[in-house]
Coordinates of C-alpha atoms and ligand atoms in Angstrom, one line a residue:
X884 CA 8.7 23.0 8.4
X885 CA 10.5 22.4 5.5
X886 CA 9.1 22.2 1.7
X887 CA 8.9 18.3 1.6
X888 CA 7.0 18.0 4.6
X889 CA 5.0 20.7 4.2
X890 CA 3.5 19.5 0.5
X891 CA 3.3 15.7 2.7
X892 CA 1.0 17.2 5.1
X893 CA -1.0 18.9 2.3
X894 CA -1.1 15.3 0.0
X895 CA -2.3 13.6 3.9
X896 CA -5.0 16.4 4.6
X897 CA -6.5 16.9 1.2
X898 CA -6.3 12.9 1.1
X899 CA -8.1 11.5 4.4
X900 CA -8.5 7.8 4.1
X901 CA -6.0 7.4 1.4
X902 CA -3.0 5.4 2.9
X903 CA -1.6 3.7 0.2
X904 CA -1.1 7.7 -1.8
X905 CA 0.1 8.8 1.2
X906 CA 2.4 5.8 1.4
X907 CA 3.7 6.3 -2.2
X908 CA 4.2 10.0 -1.8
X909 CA 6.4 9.9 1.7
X910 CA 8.3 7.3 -0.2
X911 CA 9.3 9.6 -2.8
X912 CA 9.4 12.7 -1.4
X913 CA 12.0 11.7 1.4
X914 CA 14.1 10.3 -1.0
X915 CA 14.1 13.2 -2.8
X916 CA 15.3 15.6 0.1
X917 CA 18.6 15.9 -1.2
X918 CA 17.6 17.4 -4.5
X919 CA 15.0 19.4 -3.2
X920 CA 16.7 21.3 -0.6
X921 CA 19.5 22.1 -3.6
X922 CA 16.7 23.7 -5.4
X923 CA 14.4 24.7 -2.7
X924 CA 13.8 28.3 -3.3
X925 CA 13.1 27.5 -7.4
X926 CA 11.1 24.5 -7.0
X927 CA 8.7 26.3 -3.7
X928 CA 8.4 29.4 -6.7
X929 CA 7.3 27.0 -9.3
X930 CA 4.8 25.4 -7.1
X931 CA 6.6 22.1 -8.2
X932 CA 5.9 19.4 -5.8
X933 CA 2.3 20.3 -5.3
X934 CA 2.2 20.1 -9.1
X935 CA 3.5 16.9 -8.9
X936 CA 1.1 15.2 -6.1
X937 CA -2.2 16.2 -7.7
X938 CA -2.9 14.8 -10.7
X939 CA -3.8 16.4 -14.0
X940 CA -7.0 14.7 -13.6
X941 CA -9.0 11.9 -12.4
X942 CA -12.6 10.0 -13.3
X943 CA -14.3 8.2 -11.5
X944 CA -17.4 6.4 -13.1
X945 CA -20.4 4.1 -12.9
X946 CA -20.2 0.6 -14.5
X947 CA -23.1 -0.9 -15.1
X948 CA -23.5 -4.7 -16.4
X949 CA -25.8 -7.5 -16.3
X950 CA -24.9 -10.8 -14.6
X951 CA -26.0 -14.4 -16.3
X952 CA -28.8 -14.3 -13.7
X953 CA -30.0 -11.5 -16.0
X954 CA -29.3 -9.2 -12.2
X955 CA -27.7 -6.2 -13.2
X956 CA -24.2 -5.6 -11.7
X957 CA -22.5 -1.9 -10.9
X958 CA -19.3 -1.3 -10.2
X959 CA -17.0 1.8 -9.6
X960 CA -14.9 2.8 -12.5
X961 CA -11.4 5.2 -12.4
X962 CA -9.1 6.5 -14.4
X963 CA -6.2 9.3 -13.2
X964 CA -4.3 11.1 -15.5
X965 CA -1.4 12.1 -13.2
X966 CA 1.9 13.7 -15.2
X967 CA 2.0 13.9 -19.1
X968 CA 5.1 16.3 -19.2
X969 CA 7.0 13.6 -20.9
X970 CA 5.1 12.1 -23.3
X971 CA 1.0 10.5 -23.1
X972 CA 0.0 9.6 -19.8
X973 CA 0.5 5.7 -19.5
X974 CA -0.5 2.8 -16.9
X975 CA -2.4 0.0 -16.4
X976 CA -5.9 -1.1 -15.6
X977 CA -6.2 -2.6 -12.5
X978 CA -9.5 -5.4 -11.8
X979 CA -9.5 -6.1 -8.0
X980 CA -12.0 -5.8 -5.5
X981 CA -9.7 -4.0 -3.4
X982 CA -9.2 -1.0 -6.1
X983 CA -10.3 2.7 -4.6
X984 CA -9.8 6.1 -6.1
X985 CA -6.0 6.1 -3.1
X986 CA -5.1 2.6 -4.9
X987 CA -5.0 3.9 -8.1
X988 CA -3.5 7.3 -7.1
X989 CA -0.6 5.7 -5.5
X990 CA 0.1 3.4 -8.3
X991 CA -0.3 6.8 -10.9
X992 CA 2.2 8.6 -8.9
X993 CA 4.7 5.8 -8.9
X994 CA 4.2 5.3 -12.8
X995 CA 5.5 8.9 -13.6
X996 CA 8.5 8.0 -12.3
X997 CA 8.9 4.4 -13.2
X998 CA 7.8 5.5 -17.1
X999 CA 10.5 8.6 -16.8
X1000 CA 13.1 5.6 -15.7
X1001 CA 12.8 3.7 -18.8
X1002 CA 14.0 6.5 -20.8
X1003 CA 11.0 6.5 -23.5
X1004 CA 8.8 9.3 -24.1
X1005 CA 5.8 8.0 -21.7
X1006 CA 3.8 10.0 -18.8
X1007 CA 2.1 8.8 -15.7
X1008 CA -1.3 7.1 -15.1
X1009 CA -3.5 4.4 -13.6
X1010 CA -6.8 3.4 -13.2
X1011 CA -9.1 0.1 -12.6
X1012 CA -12.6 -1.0 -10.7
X1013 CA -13.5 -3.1 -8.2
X1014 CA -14.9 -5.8 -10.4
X1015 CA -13.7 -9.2 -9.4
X1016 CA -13.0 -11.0 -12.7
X1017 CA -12.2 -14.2 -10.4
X1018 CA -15.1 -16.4 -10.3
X1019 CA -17.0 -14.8 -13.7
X1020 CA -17.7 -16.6 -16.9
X1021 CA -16.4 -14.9 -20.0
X1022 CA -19.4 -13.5 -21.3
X1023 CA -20.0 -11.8 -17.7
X1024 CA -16.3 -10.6 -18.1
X1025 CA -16.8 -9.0 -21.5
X1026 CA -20.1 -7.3 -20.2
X1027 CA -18.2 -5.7 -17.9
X1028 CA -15.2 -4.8 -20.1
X1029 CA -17.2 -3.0 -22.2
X1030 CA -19.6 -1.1 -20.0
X1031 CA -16.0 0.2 -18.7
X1032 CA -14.9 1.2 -21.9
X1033 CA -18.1 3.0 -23.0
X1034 CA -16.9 5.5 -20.3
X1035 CA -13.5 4.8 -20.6
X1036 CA -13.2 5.9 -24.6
X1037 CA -14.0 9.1 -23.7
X1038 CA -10.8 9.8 -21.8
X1039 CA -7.7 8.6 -23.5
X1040 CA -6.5 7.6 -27.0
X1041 CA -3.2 6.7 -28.8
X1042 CA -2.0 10.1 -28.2
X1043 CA -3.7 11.1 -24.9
X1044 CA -3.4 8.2 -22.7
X1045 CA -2.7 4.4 -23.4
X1046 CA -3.8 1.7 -20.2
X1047 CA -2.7 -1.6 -20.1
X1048 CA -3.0 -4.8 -18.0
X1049 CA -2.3 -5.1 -14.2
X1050 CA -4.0 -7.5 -11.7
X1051 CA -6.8 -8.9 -12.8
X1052 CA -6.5 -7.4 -16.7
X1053 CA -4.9 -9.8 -18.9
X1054 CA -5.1 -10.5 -22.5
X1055 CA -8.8 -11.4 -22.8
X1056 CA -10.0 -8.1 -20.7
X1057 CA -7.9 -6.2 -23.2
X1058 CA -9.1 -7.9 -26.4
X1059 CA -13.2 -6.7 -24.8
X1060 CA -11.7 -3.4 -24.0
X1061 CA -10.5 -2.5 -27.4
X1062 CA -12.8 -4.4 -29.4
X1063 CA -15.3 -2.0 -27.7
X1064 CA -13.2 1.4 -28.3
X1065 CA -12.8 0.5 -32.3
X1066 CA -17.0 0.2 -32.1
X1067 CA -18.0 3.0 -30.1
X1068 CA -14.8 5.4 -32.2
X1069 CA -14.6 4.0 -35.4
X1070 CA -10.8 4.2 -35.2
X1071 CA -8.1 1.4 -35.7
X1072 CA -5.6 2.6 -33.3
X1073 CA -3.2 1.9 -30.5
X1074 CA -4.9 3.0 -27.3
X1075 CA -4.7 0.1 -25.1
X1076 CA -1.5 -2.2 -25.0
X1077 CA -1.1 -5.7 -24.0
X1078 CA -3.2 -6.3 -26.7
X1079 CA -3.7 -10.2 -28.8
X1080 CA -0.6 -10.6 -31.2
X1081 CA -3.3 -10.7 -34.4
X1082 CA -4.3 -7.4 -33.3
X1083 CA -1.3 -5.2 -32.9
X1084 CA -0.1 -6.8 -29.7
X1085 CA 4.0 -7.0 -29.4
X1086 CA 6.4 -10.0 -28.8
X1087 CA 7.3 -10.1 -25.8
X1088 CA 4.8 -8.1 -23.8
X1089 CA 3.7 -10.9 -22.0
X1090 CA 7.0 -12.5 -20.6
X1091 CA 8.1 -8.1 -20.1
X1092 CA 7.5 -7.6 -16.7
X1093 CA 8.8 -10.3 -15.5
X1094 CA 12.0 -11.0 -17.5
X1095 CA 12.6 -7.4 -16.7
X1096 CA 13.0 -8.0 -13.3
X1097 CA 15.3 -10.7 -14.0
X1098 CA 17.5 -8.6 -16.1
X1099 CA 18.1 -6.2 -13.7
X1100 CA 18.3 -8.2 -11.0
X1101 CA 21.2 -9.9 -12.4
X1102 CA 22.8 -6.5 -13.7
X1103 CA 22.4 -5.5 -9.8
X1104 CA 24.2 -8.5 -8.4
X1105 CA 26.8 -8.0 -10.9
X1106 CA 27.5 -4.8 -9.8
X1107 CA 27.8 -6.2 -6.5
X1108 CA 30.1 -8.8 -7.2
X1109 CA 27.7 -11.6 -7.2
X1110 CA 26.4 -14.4 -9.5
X1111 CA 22.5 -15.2 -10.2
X1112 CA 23.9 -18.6 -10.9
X1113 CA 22.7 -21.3 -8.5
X1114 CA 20.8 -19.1 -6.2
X1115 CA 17.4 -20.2 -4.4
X1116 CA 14.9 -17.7 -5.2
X1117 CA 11.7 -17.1 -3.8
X1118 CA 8.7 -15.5 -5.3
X1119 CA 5.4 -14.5 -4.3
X1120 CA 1.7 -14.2 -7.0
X1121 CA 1.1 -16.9 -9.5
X1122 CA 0.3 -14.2 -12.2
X1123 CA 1.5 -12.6 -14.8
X1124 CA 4.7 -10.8 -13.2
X1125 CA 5.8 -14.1 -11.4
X1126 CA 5.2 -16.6 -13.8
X1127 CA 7.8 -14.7 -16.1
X1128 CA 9.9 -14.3 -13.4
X1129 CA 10.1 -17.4 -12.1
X1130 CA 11.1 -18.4 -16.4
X1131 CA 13.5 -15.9 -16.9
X1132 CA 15.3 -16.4 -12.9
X1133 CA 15.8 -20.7 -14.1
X1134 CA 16.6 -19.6 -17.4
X1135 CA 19.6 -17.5 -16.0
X1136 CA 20.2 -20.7 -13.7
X1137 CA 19.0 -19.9 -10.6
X1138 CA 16.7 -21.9 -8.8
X1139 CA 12.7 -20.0 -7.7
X1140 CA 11.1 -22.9 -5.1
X1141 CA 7.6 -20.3 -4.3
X1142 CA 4.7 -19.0 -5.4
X1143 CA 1.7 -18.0 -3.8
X1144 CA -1.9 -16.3 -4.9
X1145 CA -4.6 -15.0 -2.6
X1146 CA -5.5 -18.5 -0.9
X1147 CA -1.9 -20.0 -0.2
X1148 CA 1.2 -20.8 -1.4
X1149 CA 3.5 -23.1 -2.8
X1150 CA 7.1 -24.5 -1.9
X1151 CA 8.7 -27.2 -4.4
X1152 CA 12.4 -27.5 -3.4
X1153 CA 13.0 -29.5 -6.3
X1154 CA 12.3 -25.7 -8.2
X1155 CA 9.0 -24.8 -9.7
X1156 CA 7.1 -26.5 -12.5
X1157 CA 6.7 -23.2 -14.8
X1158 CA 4.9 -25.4 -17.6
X1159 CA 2.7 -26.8 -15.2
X1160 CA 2.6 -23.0 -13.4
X1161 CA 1.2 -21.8 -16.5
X1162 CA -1.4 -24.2 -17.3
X1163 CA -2.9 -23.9 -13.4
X1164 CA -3.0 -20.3 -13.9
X1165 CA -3.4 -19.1 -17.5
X1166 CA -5.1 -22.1 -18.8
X1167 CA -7.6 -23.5 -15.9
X1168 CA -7.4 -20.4 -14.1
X1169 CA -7.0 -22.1 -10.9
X1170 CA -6.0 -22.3 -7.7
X1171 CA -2.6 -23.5 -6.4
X1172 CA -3.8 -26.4 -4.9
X1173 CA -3.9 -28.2 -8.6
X1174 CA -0.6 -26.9 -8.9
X1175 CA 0.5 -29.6 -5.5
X1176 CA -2.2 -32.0 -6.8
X1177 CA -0.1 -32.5 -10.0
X1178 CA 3.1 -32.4 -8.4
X1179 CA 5.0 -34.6 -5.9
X1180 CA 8.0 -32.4 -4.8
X1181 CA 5.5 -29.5 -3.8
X1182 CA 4.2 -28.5 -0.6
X1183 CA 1.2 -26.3 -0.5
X1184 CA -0.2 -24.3 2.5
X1185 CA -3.2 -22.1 3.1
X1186 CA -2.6 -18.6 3.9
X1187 CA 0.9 -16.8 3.9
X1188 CA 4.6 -17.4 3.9
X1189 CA 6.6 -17.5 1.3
X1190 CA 9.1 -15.3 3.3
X1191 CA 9.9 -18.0 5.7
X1192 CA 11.6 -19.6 3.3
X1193 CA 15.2 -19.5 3.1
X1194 CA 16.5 -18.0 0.0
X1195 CA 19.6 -15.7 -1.8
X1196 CA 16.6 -13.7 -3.5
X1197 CA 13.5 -12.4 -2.5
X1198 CA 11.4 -11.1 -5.7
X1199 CA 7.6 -10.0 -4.3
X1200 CA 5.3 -10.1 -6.9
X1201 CA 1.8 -10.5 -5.7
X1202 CA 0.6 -7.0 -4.5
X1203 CA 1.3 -4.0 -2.6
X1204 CA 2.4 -4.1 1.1
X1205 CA 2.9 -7.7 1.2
X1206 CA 6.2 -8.3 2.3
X1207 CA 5.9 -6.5 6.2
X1208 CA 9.0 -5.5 8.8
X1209 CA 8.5 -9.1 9.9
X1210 CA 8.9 -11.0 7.0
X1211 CA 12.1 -8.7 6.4
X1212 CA 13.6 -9.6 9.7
X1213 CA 12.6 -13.2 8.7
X1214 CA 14.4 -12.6 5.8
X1215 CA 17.7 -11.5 7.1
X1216 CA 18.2 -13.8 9.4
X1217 CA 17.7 -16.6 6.9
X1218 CA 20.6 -15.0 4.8
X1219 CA 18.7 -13.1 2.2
X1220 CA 21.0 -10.5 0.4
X1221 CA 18.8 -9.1 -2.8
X1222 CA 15.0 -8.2 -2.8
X1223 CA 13.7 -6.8 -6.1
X1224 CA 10.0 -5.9 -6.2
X1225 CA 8.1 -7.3 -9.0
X1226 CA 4.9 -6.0 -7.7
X1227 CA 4.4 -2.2 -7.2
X1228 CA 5.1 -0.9 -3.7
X1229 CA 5.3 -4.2 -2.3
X1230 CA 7.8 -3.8 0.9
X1231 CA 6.4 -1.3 3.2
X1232 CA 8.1 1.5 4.5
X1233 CA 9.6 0.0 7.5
X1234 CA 10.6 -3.5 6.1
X1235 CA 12.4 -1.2 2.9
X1236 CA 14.5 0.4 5.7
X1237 CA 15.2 -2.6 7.6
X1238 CA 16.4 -4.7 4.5
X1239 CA 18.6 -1.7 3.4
X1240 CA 20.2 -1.1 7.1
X1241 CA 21.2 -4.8 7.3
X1242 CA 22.5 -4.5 3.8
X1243 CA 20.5 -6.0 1.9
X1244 CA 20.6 -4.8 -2.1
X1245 CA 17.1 -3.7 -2.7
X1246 CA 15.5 -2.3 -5.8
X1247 CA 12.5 -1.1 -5.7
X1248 CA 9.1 -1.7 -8.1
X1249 CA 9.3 1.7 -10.1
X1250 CA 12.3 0.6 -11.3
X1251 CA 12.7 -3.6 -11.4
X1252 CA 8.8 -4.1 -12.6
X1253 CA 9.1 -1.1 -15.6
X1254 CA 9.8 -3.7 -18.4
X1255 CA 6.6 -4.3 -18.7
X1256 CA 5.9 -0.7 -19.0
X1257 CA 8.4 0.0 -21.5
X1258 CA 7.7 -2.7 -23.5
X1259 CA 4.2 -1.6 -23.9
X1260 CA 5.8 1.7 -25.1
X1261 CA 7.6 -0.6 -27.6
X1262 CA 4.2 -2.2 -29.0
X1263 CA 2.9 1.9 -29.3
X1264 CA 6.1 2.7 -31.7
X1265 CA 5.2 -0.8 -33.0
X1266 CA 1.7 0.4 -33.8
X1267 CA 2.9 3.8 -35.0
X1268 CA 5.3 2.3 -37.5
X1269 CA 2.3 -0.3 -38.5
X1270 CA 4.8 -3.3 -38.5
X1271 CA 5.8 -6.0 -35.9
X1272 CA 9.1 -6.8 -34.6
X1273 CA 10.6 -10.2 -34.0
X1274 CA 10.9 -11.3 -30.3
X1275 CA 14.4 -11.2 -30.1
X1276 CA 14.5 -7.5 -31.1
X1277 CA 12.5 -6.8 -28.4
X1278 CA 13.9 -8.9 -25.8
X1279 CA 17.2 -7.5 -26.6
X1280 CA 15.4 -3.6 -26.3
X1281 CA 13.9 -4.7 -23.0
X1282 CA 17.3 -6.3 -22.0
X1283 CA 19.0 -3.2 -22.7
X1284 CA 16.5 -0.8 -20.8
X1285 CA 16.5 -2.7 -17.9
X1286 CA 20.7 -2.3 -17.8
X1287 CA 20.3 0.9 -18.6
X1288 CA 17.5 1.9 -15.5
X1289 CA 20.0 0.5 -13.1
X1290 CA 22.9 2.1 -14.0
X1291 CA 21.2 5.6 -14.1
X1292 CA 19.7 4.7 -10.7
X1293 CA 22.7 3.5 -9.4
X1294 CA 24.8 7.2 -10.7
X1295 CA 22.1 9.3 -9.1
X1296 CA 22.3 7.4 -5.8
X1297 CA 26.3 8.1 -6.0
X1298 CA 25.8 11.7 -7.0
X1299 CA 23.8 12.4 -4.0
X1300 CA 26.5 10.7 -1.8
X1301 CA 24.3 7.6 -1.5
X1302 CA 25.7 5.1 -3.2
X1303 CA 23.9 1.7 -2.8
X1304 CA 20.7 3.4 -1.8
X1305 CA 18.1 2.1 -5.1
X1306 CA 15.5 4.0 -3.9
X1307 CA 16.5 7.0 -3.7
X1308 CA 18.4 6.4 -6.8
X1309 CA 15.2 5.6 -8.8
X1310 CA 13.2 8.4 -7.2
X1311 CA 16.1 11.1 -7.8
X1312 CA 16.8 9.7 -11.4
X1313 CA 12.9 9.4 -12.7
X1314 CA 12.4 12.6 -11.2
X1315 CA 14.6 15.1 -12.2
X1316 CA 13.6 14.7 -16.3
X1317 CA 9.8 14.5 -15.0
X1318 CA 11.2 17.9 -13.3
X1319 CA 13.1 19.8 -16.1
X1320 CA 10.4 18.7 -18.4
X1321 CA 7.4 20.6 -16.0
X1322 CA 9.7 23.5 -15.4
X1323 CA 10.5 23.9 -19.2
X1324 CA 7.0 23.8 -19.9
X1325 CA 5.6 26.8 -17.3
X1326 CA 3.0 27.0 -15.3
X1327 CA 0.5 24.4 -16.3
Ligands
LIG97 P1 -2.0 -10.9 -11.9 O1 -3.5 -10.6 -11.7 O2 -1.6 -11.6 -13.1 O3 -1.5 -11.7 -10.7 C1 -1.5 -11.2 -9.4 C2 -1.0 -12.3 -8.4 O4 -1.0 -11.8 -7.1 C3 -2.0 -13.4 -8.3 O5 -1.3 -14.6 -8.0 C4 -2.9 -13.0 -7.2 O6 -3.6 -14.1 -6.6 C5 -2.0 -12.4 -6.3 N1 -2.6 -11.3 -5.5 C6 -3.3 -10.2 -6.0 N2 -3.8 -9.5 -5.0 C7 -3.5 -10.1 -3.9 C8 -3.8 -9.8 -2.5 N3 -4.5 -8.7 -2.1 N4 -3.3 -10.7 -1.6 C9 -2.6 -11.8 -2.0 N5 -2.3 -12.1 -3.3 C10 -2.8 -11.3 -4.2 O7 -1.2 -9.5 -11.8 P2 0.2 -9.1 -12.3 O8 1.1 -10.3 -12.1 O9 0.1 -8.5 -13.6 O10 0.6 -8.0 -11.2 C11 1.3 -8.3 -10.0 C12 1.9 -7.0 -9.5 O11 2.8 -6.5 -10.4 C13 0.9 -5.8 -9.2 O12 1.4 -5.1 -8.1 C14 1.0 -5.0 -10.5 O13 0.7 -3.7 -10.2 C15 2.5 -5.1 -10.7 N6 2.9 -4.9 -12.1 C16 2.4 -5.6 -13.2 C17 2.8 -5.3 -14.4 C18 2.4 -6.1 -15.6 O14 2.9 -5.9 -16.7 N7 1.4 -7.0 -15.5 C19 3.8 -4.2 -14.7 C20 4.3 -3.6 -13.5 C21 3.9 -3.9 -12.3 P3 -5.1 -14.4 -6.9 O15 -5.1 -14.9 -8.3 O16 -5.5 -15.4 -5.9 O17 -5.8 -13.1 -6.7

């Protein structure tokens, strides 16, 4: 057996019932193949891959909180430290039922490479709870932010580890989250980003994600001989990722006519409402049928399918494994030619392969979704330098990065004789400084 698959059936067998890690690292590590059979006999010495797929460390934690019954609530808190060989580990806080200790391991794995990608000095790492902000008041929300934190502080800081938003973690979990860390430390510092503009937050953070995507999703097509101009788009979530997405795709004159969240989903062929997006979701915080209440030209419909919809450009930005082998054949046939994923790990395995044999340009999450991750690198230098910058300079930075990440995806694909092949061009690229970096630094 050979060293890849060897250190796969050690991350599946010291893993039971963690699919989505296991997911992640086959992902990676058979893109990788080319590299590591070059350096085989080093990297099996150094004990490299295995250092890679367990992480530096991981929490997990009790979070207790009372309820306005006066009931008190608990919850499972995590937090994994994965890679900090190029700079403080770095990664969101995800708030979803769904969240387990394999959820957050697969999205800390994939963040040492996506923060590697953006080319700023950031390492991987993840972590969340299964607390359900959906549905609770904000004083409920804020008892729970803070029992999270009270554990939380003890792990990270502005030089150890900096979370951030993901599902379910928005500006107002963030504001309770470092609100609490400046009581319980006593220290004015940049250890969360994401944060409230009055309070050390950057420009720009909140559209990063999402315009991100759109930058180098038109730098992609460009590079293909195509235009972003006048192409249908269709986009899945309602959150944070594709609300920016959906701005930044019509402001580069394409046309986005879906969105969905966890109940249904929305097709308006006349192009989506963004304004009126925005106030369903960030505003009222509700559900999609207000959206098609308020709007004549949309259509809305329970459940899922927002890839039956035919479309130039497929950007999934919901959640992971959402966009299945069937929804890619569906796609194909109706034309389809570019899929970027907003989300993280969003395509599964077999619907990635499908959409790249019928050749269809596809670039994957660690790679189109790290604006948001290197903007929030952006507010830490902001918050190191104590000053703000304007939202053009960091629009253009972002804008710049995201160029950047695809052209030095796109070399290492053509290096490895794969030209055309994004995902092993992002895995090859983030990895091989995450690599020299670990090896540089000896065994540790
Ligand atoms: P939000 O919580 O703002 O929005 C998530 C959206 O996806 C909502 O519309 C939600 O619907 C829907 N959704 C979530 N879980 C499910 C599910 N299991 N099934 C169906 N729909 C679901 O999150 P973000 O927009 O921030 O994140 C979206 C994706 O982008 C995630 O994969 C995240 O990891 C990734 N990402 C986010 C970044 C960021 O900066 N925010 C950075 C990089 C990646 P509902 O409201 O009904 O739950």
């Amino acid at each position: 057996m050979g060293y890849v698959d060897e250190v796969y059936q050690m991350v599946v067998e010291k893993n039971p019932s963690q699919p989505e890690f296991h997911q992640a690292v086959k992902e990676v590590l058979d893109s990788l193949r080319p590299v590591i059979d070059a350096n085989e006999e080093k990297y099996r010495k150094e004990a490299l891959l295995e250092r890679l797929v367990i992480p530096d460390r991981q929490f997990q934690f009790r979070v207790p909180w009372v309820d306005d019954k006066g009931q008190v609530q608990v919850n499972t808190g995590y937090r994994v430290q994965f890679n900090n060989s190029i700079g403080p580990y770095k990664g969101g806080i995800r708030l979803h039922p769904s969240v387990n200790i394999g959820i957050i391991k697969f999205l800390g794995f994939e963040q040492i490479f996506k923060n590697s990608l953006t080319g700023l000095p950031i390492g991987g790492g993840k972590g969340g709870s299964d607390f359900d902000p959906k549905g609770k008041s904000d004083r409920e929300v804020m008892a729970f932010c803070q029992s999270f934190m009270t554990e939380l502080c003890k792990y990270i800081g502005a030089d150890t580890d900096v979370p951030a938003g993901d599902i379910g973690t928005g500006a107002r979990e963030i504001g309770y989250m470092f609100g609490q860390y400046k009581k319980i430390k006593g220290v004015y510092e940049g250890v969360l980003t994401g944060k409230g503009l009055s309070y050390g937050g950057s420009l720009a953070r909140t559209e990063a994600t999402g315009y991100g995507l759109l930058y180098l999703t038109e730098e992609m097509l460009k590079c293909n001989g195509k235009d972003i101009k006048g192409k249908t788009v269709v986009v899945s979530g309602a959150g944070n990722v594709a609300i920016y997405a959906i701005q930044k795709a019509q402001q580069l004159g394409a046309k986005p006519v879906t969105c969905s969240d966890s109940t249904g989903w929305i097709y308006d062929p006349e192009g989506i409402d963004v304004a009126l997006l925005k106030e369903v979701k960030e505003v009222k915080r509700a559900r999609l049928t207000e959206y098609a209440a308020q709007r004549p030209s949309a259509q809305y419909h329970e459940g899922k399918g927002v890839w039956t919809v035919k479309c130039d450009i497929a950007l999934p930005c919901a959640t992971q494994n959402e966009l299945s082998l069937e929804d890619a054949k569906t796609l194909v046939a109706n034309g389809c030619f570019a899929v970027a994923e907003g989300a993280n790990m969003p395509t599964t395995l077999d619907a990635t392969q499908y959409l790249q044999e019928n050749g269809v340009l596809f670039c994957p999450g660690k790679a189109s979704n790290a604006g948001g991750v290197a903007t929030s690198a952006l507010e830490m230098s902001q918050n190191s330098e104590r000053l703000s910058w304007t939202f053009e300079e960091v629009d253009s930075k972002l804008q710049k990065i995201m160029v950047d990440i695809f052209h030095n995806l796109d070399d290492a694909a053509k290096r490895y004789g794969h030209e055309g092949n994004y995902v092993m061009g992002a895995n090859i690229a983030g990895f091989e400084k995450v690599a020299d970096a670990m090896l540089a630094q000896g065994v540790c």
